Amino acid sequence: MKAEDDVLRALEAVLFIADEPLPTADLALLFELPAGEVEALLGILADRCQAHGRGVVLRRVAGGWRLATHPDTAPYLERFVGEHRAGRLTQAALETLAIVAYRQPISRIQLAEIRGVSCDAVMRTLLSRGMVKEVGRDQGPGQAILYGTTTYFLERLGLDSVDQLPPLAEFMPDAESVERMESGLGPGL
Amino acid sequence: MKAEDDVLRALEAVLFIADEPLPTADLALLFELPAGEVEALLGILADRCQAHGRGVVLRRVAGGWRLATHPDTAPYLERFVGEHRAGRLTQAALETLAIVAYRQPISRIQLAEIRGVSCDAVMRTLLSRGMVKEVGRDQGPGQAILYGTTTYFLERLGLDSVDQLPPLAEFMPDAESVERMESGLGPGL
Amino acid sequence: MAYAVKLDVYEGPLDLLLQLVSKERVDVADISISTVTDEYLKATSALGEVDLETASSFLVLAATLLELKSLKLLPQKSAPDPDLKMLLEERDWLLHRLVAYSSFKAAATRLSEEFDRGAGYHSREAELPEELIPEAPDIFRNISVGQIAAAAARALGPRQAPTVNTSHLTPLTVSLDQMVREMSRRLSRASRSSFRDLCADLQKPEVVVSFLALLELYRAESVELEQSQPFDTITVTWRQPPPRGSQ
């Protein structure tokens, strides 16, 4: 059996980095431990967060476990976000918005397939900022929600319609593959 | 002391949601505390991370403070770390980045002169990776865009500022190598 | 004696020259221009399309190398003539560039090591918690159409490094020696021609070789080259076949 402290440390690191709630089953798979044992470790981690007066708490939410800021810290966070946090667009948000713009209407599953990671957190940002919206339902089984860009998105970009987005061909191959070609790296390198 | 615990908690929460290293001065402003006191609290927080065997550490990088995962946990994190963060830079990109780091602010033309080849594609990669950014315009005719390294670059290196880069003189070829190059280029007068 | 250089990656003419002169007891006189050219072409032709800028920066260096090489072969004069002096200044300038470039190359290696060392630390790059989004400044204030298009191209473009398909290209089979012969053949027939006409039917990499071939022929005094001003037409006039055994 792995040293408990090592697993606890890694467990916290994984939860720290993750952008989405992590199901117990995923964590069990990652650490190659029975689900029951993982739940017990998560319990220990949650207790420690409390006992040590930490600024983050471990919460069980729909879909799994996630680290979140302690509710008491909210006033400071609001002030910090309003004044200090550089209002920067994350790479993930820009990329997701770009895919929706060019491939709309598109479902979250299709988005995740293209990006290779779940886009739920990013989509929440884009939805709450009014850049994308629900535009319909997939006809197939499951009837997934389909998303598209908003009028506000077009306004921000100074476009009349999405047809005015430049053809992608102009922007391909991307910078890195051009660089690979210029520097002579073959495929797989 | 109660108040101290509250600030420590809020400090951790702010560092948790921050997307770049936070300078002591910014935190002092946010918590309305003298900088010295904030530094002391940050020291306590860093010590606690260590003492409690936590999965995250508090580091001083790029002129500020940043929470990061403990290096021992790295093997577990691969799945959660984005491709654009993990990908290695090509030799050409590293060389160009080194020149920008030591010669900033620098234009693309000056870069190309030093490397002997156009660096445009490489610069696009470095820009999209967040390693370099535009920092201004040349005063001369043409007003070439000038580039410099980013906070993220320093963060990745674990440096507080570019002044901490080893002096370029350290990398100069030794007298013997220069002599070899010189004789390689042909006879002198 | 000719030295072969093994290029894994072509990183530009300066890098190539650095690799050449950093080797033990190699000097310019020993470097076969055709070897360098062949290595360059081998390294770049695998890429499919040769970037014109890469090609021209190579040409400038090859020409300098050729000049230095000819200087090395000249008997040492007691009083250097102005041309020689200029060439020596050029050499010092090239040495200066090589030393600087070599420093940055070493610094890049250190950077790479430091990146590896720092790779164990990962910071959070998560979106803001939902309840805080309304507090945050407008993250889209600098967004542009080009940014959106570039991001989409990156996400929707080929996943891995594109495999360069060279099947549609004529494999580059011509060496510098062959090109010297080909140029001699064409010129002995035409006697006088513009460089453009001489290689009108050649592909870009072959044009590079043909230009080097002409420089070789010029060195062997087989041709005369005229150009009234930079970027103007280069006129090539045939004089005599190159002596046997010339590169």
XYZ file of C-alpha atoms in Angstrom:
625
model
C 0.000 0.000 0.000
C 1.157 3.482 -0.864
C 2.062 5.806 1.941
C -1.148 7.570 2.864
C 0.506 10.979 3.077
C 1.883 10.696 -0.448
C -1.539 9.887 -1.847
C -3.139 12.710 0.147
C -0.594 15.133 -1.247
C -1.152 13.970 -4.826
C -4.918 13.977 -4.310
C -4.809 17.611 -3.242
C -2.564 18.539 -6.176
C -4.922 16.898 -8.666
C -7.956 18.641 -7.172
C -6.017 21.927 -7.172
C -5.267 21.737 -10.901
C -8.602 20.328 -12.095
C -11.065 22.757 -13.623
C -14.012 20.419 -13.136
C -15.411 18.359 -10.271
C -13.685 14.965 -10.240
C -15.821 11.834 -9.715
C -14.606 9.365 -7.085
C -14.397 6.716 -9.787
C -11.924 8.814 -11.831
C -9.751 9.409 -8.795
C -9.854 5.721 -7.896
C -8.655 4.909 -11.403
C -5.893 7.499 -11.289
C -4.525 6.341 -7.950
C -5.248 2.671 -8.554
C -7.144 2.396 -5.280
C -10.601 1.044 -4.387
C -13.305 3.729 -4.485
C -14.022 3.250 -0.793
C -10.430 3.994 0.100
C -10.416 7.117 -2.075
C -13.582 8.342 -0.378
C -11.923 7.831 3.006
C -8.864 9.819 1.891
C -11.069 12.586 0.524
C -12.753 12.692 3.910
C -9.378 13.120 5.606
C -8.444 15.885 3.161
C -11.736 17.710 3.775
C -11.223 17.468 7.546
C -7.680 18.805 7.274
C -8.815 21.803 5.230
C -11.175 22.658 8.053
C -8.842 21.892 10.908
C -5.992 23.941 9.472
C -8.122 27.014 8.892
C -7.459 26.958 5.199
C -8.784 29.306 2.569
C -10.116 26.437 0.505
C -12.592 23.709 1.322
C -13.151 20.349 -0.302
C -16.709 20.083 -1.513
C -18.772 17.245 -2.838
C -20.828 18.671 -5.681
C -22.837 17.214 -8.522
C -20.453 15.058 -10.461
C -17.697 14.741 -7.914
C -15.197 16.551 -5.735
C -13.716 19.980 -6.089
C -11.687 22.465 -4.128
C -13.450 25.787 -3.675
C -12.708 28.950 -1.781
C -14.011 29.212 1.796
C -17.321 31.158 1.889
C -15.963 33.558 4.538
C -13.359 34.813 2.088
C -15.951 36.010 -0.444
C -15.717 39.755 0.348
C -11.967 39.742 -0.254
C -12.350 37.715 -3.428
C -14.947 40.050 -4.894
C -12.694 42.984 -4.272
C -9.665 41.182 -5.609
C -11.422 40.076 -8.776
C -12.843 43.529 -9.401
C -9.618 45.389 -8.845
C -6.640 43.139 -9.241
C -7.151 39.977 -11.201
C -6.066 40.854 -14.685
C -9.200 40.398 -16.721
C -7.482 38.049 -19.078
C -9.101 35.738 -21.498
C -7.805 32.224 -20.858
C -6.441 30.237 -23.767
C -9.161 27.646 -23.171
C -11.948 30.240 -23.324
C -10.623 31.826 -26.504
C -10.244 28.459 -28.186
C -13.688 27.240 -27.168
C -15.314 30.461 -28.327
C -13.476 30.172 -31.639
C -14.675 26.598 -32.169
C -18.292 27.558 -31.388
C -18.003 30.480 -33.805
C -16.804 28.321 -36.681
C -18.681 25.079 -35.993
C -22.059 26.273 -34.699
C -24.443 24.813 -33.842
C -22.345 22.494 -31.706
C -22.887 20.386 -28.577
C -20.651 20.228 -25.501
C -19.730 16.659 -26.368
C -18.577 17.684 -29.827
C -16.609 20.547 -28.286
C -14.945 18.205 -25.819
C -14.050 15.856 -28.671
C -12.341 18.633 -30.588
C -10.499 20.100 -27.622
C -9.681 16.799 -25.977
C -10.901 18.064 -22.597
C -14.216 18.932 -21.057
C -15.311 22.501 -21.774
C -17.979 22.853 -19.097
C -16.209 25.462 -16.960
C -15.229 27.479 -20.003
C -18.751 27.284 -21.412
C -20.116 28.618 -18.128
C -17.837 31.638 -18.524
C -18.855 32.176 -22.148
C -22.568 31.754 -21.370
C -22.509 34.098 -18.405
C -20.601 36.671 -20.454
C -23.240 36.506 -23.145
C -20.856 35.415 -25.907
C -22.589 32.082 -26.622
C -26.111 30.819 -26.089
C -28.284 27.748 -26.532
C -29.607 27.656 -30.066
C -31.447 24.335 -30.201
C -31.382 20.604 -29.644
C -29.675 17.856 -31.534
C -32.158 15.688 -33.501
C -30.378 12.463 -32.564
C -30.847 10.383 -29.427
C -29.955 12.279 -26.264
C -31.087 15.537 -27.831
C -27.930 17.324 -26.760
C -28.159 21.086 -26.330
C -26.554 22.925 -29.239
C -24.717 26.206 -28.831
C -23.979 29.145 -31.076
C -22.603 32.653 -30.818
C -24.747 35.637 -29.842
C -25.497 38.987 -31.438
C -23.381 40.479 -28.662
C -20.428 38.360 -29.850
C -20.827 39.786 -33.358
C -21.092 43.316 -31.966
C -17.893 42.877 -29.985
C -16.045 41.748 -33.075
C -17.614 44.387 -35.281
C -19.199 41.829 -37.597
C -22.662 41.764 -39.137
C -22.890 37.998 -39.335
C -20.785 34.912 -38.717
C -20.409 34.581 -42.494
C -17.977 37.469 -42.241
C -15.505 35.436 -40.184
C -12.396 34.926 -42.322
C -11.932 31.507 -43.964
C -9.864 29.255 -41.707
C -7.601 28.241 -44.559
C -5.906 31.625 -44.261
C -4.836 30.777 -40.758
C -3.581 27.258 -41.426
C -1.162 25.650 -41.047
C -0.805 26.966 -37.557
C 2.262 28.735 -36.238
C 3.809 25.667 -34.698
C 3.539 23.448 -37.709
C 5.045 26.200 -39.863
C 7.819 26.432 -37.352
C 8.299 22.685 -37.447
C 8.557 22.837 -41.195
C 10.954 25.734 -41.167
C 13.193 24.123 -38.639
C 12.959 20.808 -40.408
C 11.459 18.641 -37.726
C 9.803 15.615 -39.181
C 6.510 14.165 -38.034
C 6.445 12.621 -34.609
C 9.251 14.782 -33.307
C -5.047 35.689 17.038
C -8.364 35.537 15.275
C -7.802 38.349 12.820
C -4.550 36.808 11.618
C -6.250 33.506 10.882
C -8.906 35.306 8.887
C -6.347 37.096 6.756
C -4.365 33.893 6.246
C -7.519 32.169 5.071
C -8.402 35.000 2.703
C -4.805 35.195 1.485
C -4.865 31.550 0.496
C -8.244 31.931 -1.216
C -7.019 34.915 -3.241
C -3.851 33.075 -4.273
C -6.026 30.085 -5.185
C -8.137 31.983 -7.733
C -5.319 34.238 -9.022
C -4.114 33.559 -12.551
C -0.650 35.035 -12.153
C 1.897 35.666 -9.403
C 0.681 38.419 -7.055
C 3.169 41.060 -5.921
C 3.354 41.756 -2.180
C 2.330 45.362 -2.849
C -0.947 44.297 -4.489
C -1.781 42.009 -1.571
C -0.920 44.741 0.935
C -3.335 47.056 -0.848
C -6.070 44.428 -0.943
C -5.789 43.564 2.761
C -4.983 47.102 3.850
C -1.918 45.921 5.710
C 1.709 47.057 5.676
C 3.824 45.154 3.137
C 6.060 43.779 5.901
C 3.104 42.234 7.646
C 1.822 40.669 4.434
C 5.259 39.181 3.792
C 5.238 37.711 7.290
C 1.796 36.178 6.721
C 2.902 34.777 3.366
C 5.861 33.228 5.155
C 3.519 31.561 7.633
C 1.356 30.278 4.786
C 4.391 28.858 2.968
C 5.551 27.146 6.160
C 2.133 25.662 6.777
C 2.012 24.190 3.268
C 5.257 22.411 4.068
C 4.468 21.405 7.626
C 1.093 19.918 6.753
C 2.429 17.820 3.887
C 0.201 19.617 1.454
C -0.037 19.006 -2.268
C 0.641 22.653 -3.022
C 3.541 24.954 -2.220
C 3.725 28.739 -2.079
C 6.501 30.081 -4.276
C 8.000 33.479 -4.815
C 8.285 33.848 -8.597
C 8.107 36.556 -11.263
C 7.998 39.351 -8.737
C 5.099 37.875 -6.813
C 3.600 34.932 -4.969
C 2.051 31.909 -6.588
C 0.549 28.646 -5.392
C 1.778 25.649 -7.374
C 1.563 21.904 -7.046
C 4.307 20.072 -5.166
C 6.841 18.662 -7.674
C 6.516 15.171 -6.160
C 2.938 15.008 -7.397
C 3.838 15.744 -11.031
C 3.413 12.162 -12.312
C -0.276 12.254 -11.331
C -0.972 15.577 -12.979
C -0.116 14.890 -16.591
C -3.727 14.168 -17.479
C -4.904 17.469 -16.082
C -2.301 19.786 -17.449
C -3.098 21.286 -20.817
C -1.135 20.343 -23.869
C 0.029 23.895 -24.461
C 1.635 23.957 -21.059
C 3.339 20.610 -21.202
C 4.677 20.705 -24.768
C 8.399 21.162 -25.126
C 9.843 24.027 -27.099
C 11.913 23.338 -30.209
C 15.602 24.212 -30.357
C 14.793 27.191 -32.592
C 12.177 28.425 -30.128
C 14.548 28.056 -27.181
C 17.302 29.979 -28.985
C 14.932 32.770 -29.936
C 13.533 32.884 -26.413
C 17.068 33.131 -24.991
C 17.834 36.081 -27.268
C 14.602 37.852 -26.292
C 15.336 37.196 -22.611
C 18.809 38.731 -22.757
C 18.258 41.453 -25.343
C 14.770 42.699 -24.488
C 13.224 44.885 -25.722
C 14.072 43.546 -29.174
C 12.479 43.655 -32.641
C 11.996 40.728 -35.010
C 14.579 42.169 -37.372
C 17.194 42.353 -34.635
C 16.334 38.777 -33.705
C 16.753 37.614 -37.290
C 20.136 39.359 -37.465
C 21.404 37.480 -34.449
C 20.066 34.083 -35.497
C 20.778 34.497 -39.196
C 17.272 33.387 -40.139
C 13.779 34.779 -39.934
C 12.198 34.124 -36.546
C 8.595 34.960 -37.475
C 7.128 31.477 -37.163
C 9.049 30.810 -33.962
C 7.877 34.116 -32.522
C 4.263 33.206 -33.286
C 4.753 30.020 -31.278
C 6.357 31.872 -28.373
C 3.577 34.461 -28.400
C 0.839 31.836 -28.409
C 2.616 29.960 -25.618
C 2.622 33.141 -23.556
C 6.424 33.160 -23.258
C 6.950 36.539 -24.954
C 4.766 39.570 -25.535
C 4.817 42.934 -27.245
C 6.321 45.494 -24.920
C 6.453 48.602 -27.087
C 7.507 50.221 -30.319
C 10.900 51.235 -31.595
C 11.394 54.996 -31.609
C 13.139 54.949 -34.979
C 11.528 55.022 -38.414
C 9.343 52.000 -39.072
C 8.407 51.828 -35.397
C 9.113 48.115 -35.229
C 7.254 46.169 -32.547
C 9.535 45.323 -29.644
C 9.234 42.104 -27.671
C 10.072 41.028 -24.137
C 9.519 38.014 -21.901
C 6.371 37.515 -19.819
C 5.518 36.830 -16.201
C 4.651 33.306 -17.305
C 8.186 32.852 -18.673
C 9.638 33.775 -15.267
C 7.102 31.595 -13.509
C 8.064 28.582 -15.585
C 11.723 29.171 -14.764
C 10.972 29.783 -11.092
C 12.755 33.141 -11.273
C 11.750 36.315 -9.501
C 12.932 38.628 -12.307
C 15.020 38.588 -15.499
C 17.904 40.023 -13.460
C 18.232 36.572 -11.949
C 19.115 35.021 -15.293
C 22.749 33.951 -15.275
C 24.905 36.602 -16.979
C 25.266 36.019 -20.706
C 29.057 36.180 -20.306
C 28.770 32.795 -18.624
C 27.742 31.316 -21.960
C 30.450 32.915 -24.102
C 32.570 30.330 -25.859
C 35.966 29.972 -24.191
C 39.152 31.407 -25.679
C 40.081 28.098 -27.245
C 36.750 27.757 -29.033
C 36.891 31.335 -30.278
C 40.407 30.693 -31.573
C 39.187 27.595 -33.336
C 36.342 29.541 -34.925
C 38.742 32.290 -35.913
C 41.219 29.981 -37.575
C 38.286 28.152 -39.134
C 37.215 31.316 -40.876
C 40.562 31.795 -42.566
C 43.847 33.604 -42.171
C 44.252 36.848 -40.278
C 46.421 39.772 -41.295
C 40.030 17.083 -47.831
C 36.295 17.444 -47.550
C 34.421 17.424 -44.267
C 30.901 16.172 -44.099
C 28.495 17.827 -41.713
C 25.594 15.936 -40.325
C 22.630 18.194 -39.922
C 19.716 16.881 -37.912
C 17.863 20.120 -38.194
C 18.658 23.037 -40.419
C 18.599 26.056 -38.107
C 19.967 28.625 -40.493
C 23.301 29.400 -42.096
C 24.884 30.828 -38.961
C 24.148 27.655 -37.064
C 25.570 25.605 -39.936
C 28.743 27.671 -40.039
C 29.104 27.464 -36.273
C 28.909 23.705 -36.426
C 31.490 23.664 -39.180
C 34.112 25.918 -37.640
C 33.647 24.502 -34.135
C 34.980 21.169 -35.272
C 38.551 20.278 -34.545
C 41.075 21.557 -37.085
C 38.549 22.397 -39.737
C 39.063 25.519 -41.691
C 37.182 27.126 -44.492
C 39.619 25.889 -47.098
C 38.786 22.338 -46.093
C 35.062 22.839 -46.268
C 33.632 21.665 -49.505
C 30.985 24.098 -50.613
C 29.173 21.324 -52.390
C 29.034 19.273 -49.182
C 27.560 22.204 -47.342
C 25.098 22.807 -50.134
C 24.119 19.174 -50.325
C 23.595 19.049 -46.558
C 21.513 22.177 -46.703
C 19.407 20.814 -49.526
C 19.004 17.454 -47.862
C 17.849 19.166 -44.683
C 15.443 21.508 -46.411
C 14.100 19.388 -49.258
C 12.583 17.012 -46.708
C 10.366 19.913 -45.770
C 8.647 19.942 -49.120
C 8.518 23.625 -49.761
C 11.647 25.675 -49.332
C 11.099 28.955 -47.612
C 12.518 31.708 -49.764
C 13.907 33.568 -46.779
C 15.723 30.496 -45.518
C 17.121 29.906 -48.979
C 18.340 33.456 -49.448
C 19.974 33.655 -46.025
C 21.763 30.455 -46.909
C 22.926 31.943 -50.196
C 24.420 34.977 -48.484
C 26.402 32.737 -46.195
C 27.469 30.370 -48.950
C 28.733 33.333 -50.948
C 30.678 34.666 -47.948
C 32.072 31.226 -47.340
C 33.106 30.949 -50.938
C 34.826 34.316 -50.732
C 36.664 33.390 -47.557
C 37.627 30.109 -49.118
C 39.130 31.825 -52.123
C 40.967 34.193 -49.796
C 42.439 31.245 -47.953
C 43.726 29.809 -51.196
C 45.405 33.039 -52.238
C 49.089 33.475 -51.482
C 49.629 35.773 -48.476
C 50.474 39.282 -49.578
C 52.660 41.513 -47.478
C 50.528 44.564 -48.089
C 46.854 43.704 -48.182
C 44.914 45.288 -51.018
C 41.641 47.093 -50.230
C 39.527 44.141 -51.323
C 41.444 41.836 -49.037
C 41.091 44.273 -46.184
C 37.349 44.406 -46.652
C 37.188 40.665 -46.698
C 39.134 40.478 -43.459
C 36.748 42.939 -41.879
C 33.938 40.741 -43.074
C 35.651 37.810 -41.443
C 35.915 39.626 -38.113
C 32.298 40.589 -38.373
C 31.344 36.987 -39.065
C 33.452 35.827 -36.115
C 31.728 38.351 -33.880
C 28.338 37.065 -34.968
C 29.383 33.475 -34.444
C 30.584 34.179 -30.900
C 27.346 35.990 -30.041
C 25.197 33.294 -31.602
C 27.150 30.583 -29.847
C 26.523 32.314 -26.484
C 22.777 32.412 -27.064
C 22.791 28.792 -28.128
C 24.447 27.822 -24.850
C 21.996 30.039 -22.957
C 19.132 28.244 -24.720
C 20.435 24.904 -23.492
C 20.457 26.269 -19.938
C 16.916 27.603 -20.386
C 15.764 24.187 -21.494
C 17.316 22.585 -18.396
C 15.708 25.178 -16.151
C 12.329 24.587 -17.805
C 12.699 20.879 -17.110
C 13.578 21.625 -13.518
C 10.548 23.885 -13.147
C 8.244 21.468 -14.947
C 7.175 19.836 -11.687
C 5.374 22.943 -10.481
C 1.938 23.509 -11.940
C -0.161 26.551 -11.219
C -3.889 26.797 -11.538
C -5.210 28.014 -14.841
C -8.850 27.525 -13.990
C -11.747 29.734 -14.917
C -13.029 32.042 -12.194
C -15.649 30.553 -9.861
C -19.063 31.283 -11.381
C -20.222 33.520 -8.548
C -17.234 35.812 -9.083
C -17.613 36.260 -12.847
C -19.921 39.301 -12.553
C -17.215 41.048 -10.490
C -14.481 40.558 -13.061
C -13.495 43.148 -15.627
C -14.423 42.632 -19.264
C -12.182 39.821 -20.423
C -13.154 40.339 -24.046
C -12.057 43.925 -24.347
C -9.151 43.220 -26.677
C -10.664 40.434 -28.705
C -10.231 40.543 -32.485
C -11.488 38.584 -35.460
C -7.940 37.492 -36.245
C -7.521 36.101 -32.742
C -10.716 34.076 -33.069
C -9.732 32.761 -36.489
C -6.217 31.843 -35.382
C -7.548 30.038 -32.307
C -10.083 28.156 -34.427
C -7.413 27.183 -36.945
C -5.242 25.902 -34.117
C -8.057 23.869 -32.596
C -9.583 22.585 -35.812
C -6.383 22.131 -37.801
C -4.284 18.996 -37.967
C -3.638 17.535 -34.521
C -0.075 16.335 -34.874
C 2.794 17.821 -36.743
C 1.686 17.574 -40.341
C 3.338 14.833 -42.282
C 4.972 16.607 -45.155
C 3.829 14.965 -48.301
C 6.639 15.090 -50.779
C 5.111 12.683 -53.263
C 4.041 15.519 -55.531
C 7.542 16.922 -55.631
C 10.251 15.923 -58.002
C 12.914 14.493 -55.751
C 15.955 16.705 -55.734
C 18.545 14.650 -57.496
C 20.861 17.322 -58.767
C 24.159 17.879 -56.978
C 26.333 20.953 -57.309
C 28.755 19.067 -59.593
C 25.905 18.056 -61.848
C 24.589 21.591 -61.890
C 28.023 22.973 -62.807
C 27.976 20.616 -65.797
C 24.389 21.500 -66.667
C 25.077 25.230 -66.496
C 28.214 24.763 -68.602
C 26.160 22.886 -71.186
C 23.463 25.550 -71.321
C 25.935 28.430 -71.456
C 28.202 26.890 -74.067
C 25.098 26.805 -76.264
C 23.618 30.205 -75.385
C 26.953 31.951 -74.804
C 25.193 34.808 -73.020
C 22.042 34.728 -70.962
C 20.286 36.257 -67.990
C 20.283 34.217 -64.797
C 16.485 34.235 -64.861
C 16.361 32.658 -68.352
C 19.063 30.170 -67.469
C 17.003 28.624 -64.721
C 13.508 29.425 -65.971
C 12.572 25.729 -65.964
C 14.098 24.919 -62.565
C 12.404 24.524 -59.207
C 13.329 26.759 -56.312
C 15.886 24.431 -54.656
C 17.516 23.843 -58.001
C 17.755 27.580 -58.590
C 19.729 27.781 -55.345
C 22.104 25.102 -56.638
C 22.377 26.750 -60.025
C 23.353 30.049 -58.421
C 26.095 28.309 -56.448
C 27.137 26.519 -59.623
C 27.571 29.870 -61.338
C 29.675 31.123 -58.435
C 31.880 28.067 -58.838
C 32.138 28.696 -62.570
C 32.965 32.328 -61.880
C 35.732 31.252 -59.543
C 37.093 28.965 -62.237
C 36.931 31.972 -64.600
C 34.582 30.082 -66.869
C 31.926 32.762 -66.805
C 31.616 36.488 -66.349
C 28.866 37.839 -64.150
C 27.399 41.306 -64.525
C 24.829 43.086 -62.449
C 24.517 46.849 -62.702
C 22.795 47.263 -59.358
C 21.357 45.107 -56.609
C 18.211 43.152 -57.624
C 18.882 43.981 -61.268
C 19.177 41.301 -63.933
C 22.284 39.150 -63.622
C 23.880 38.569 -66.981
C 26.042 35.492 -67.417
C 28.610 35.330 -70.218
C 30.341 32.093 -71.158
C 34.123 32.206 -71.459
C 35.607 28.722 -71.325
C 34.915 25.286 -69.912
C 36.006 24.836 -66.296
C 39.280 22.966 -65.792
C 38.773 19.267 -65.024
C 38.593 18.371 -61.363
C 37.218 21.745 -60.362
C 34.339 21.510 -57.892
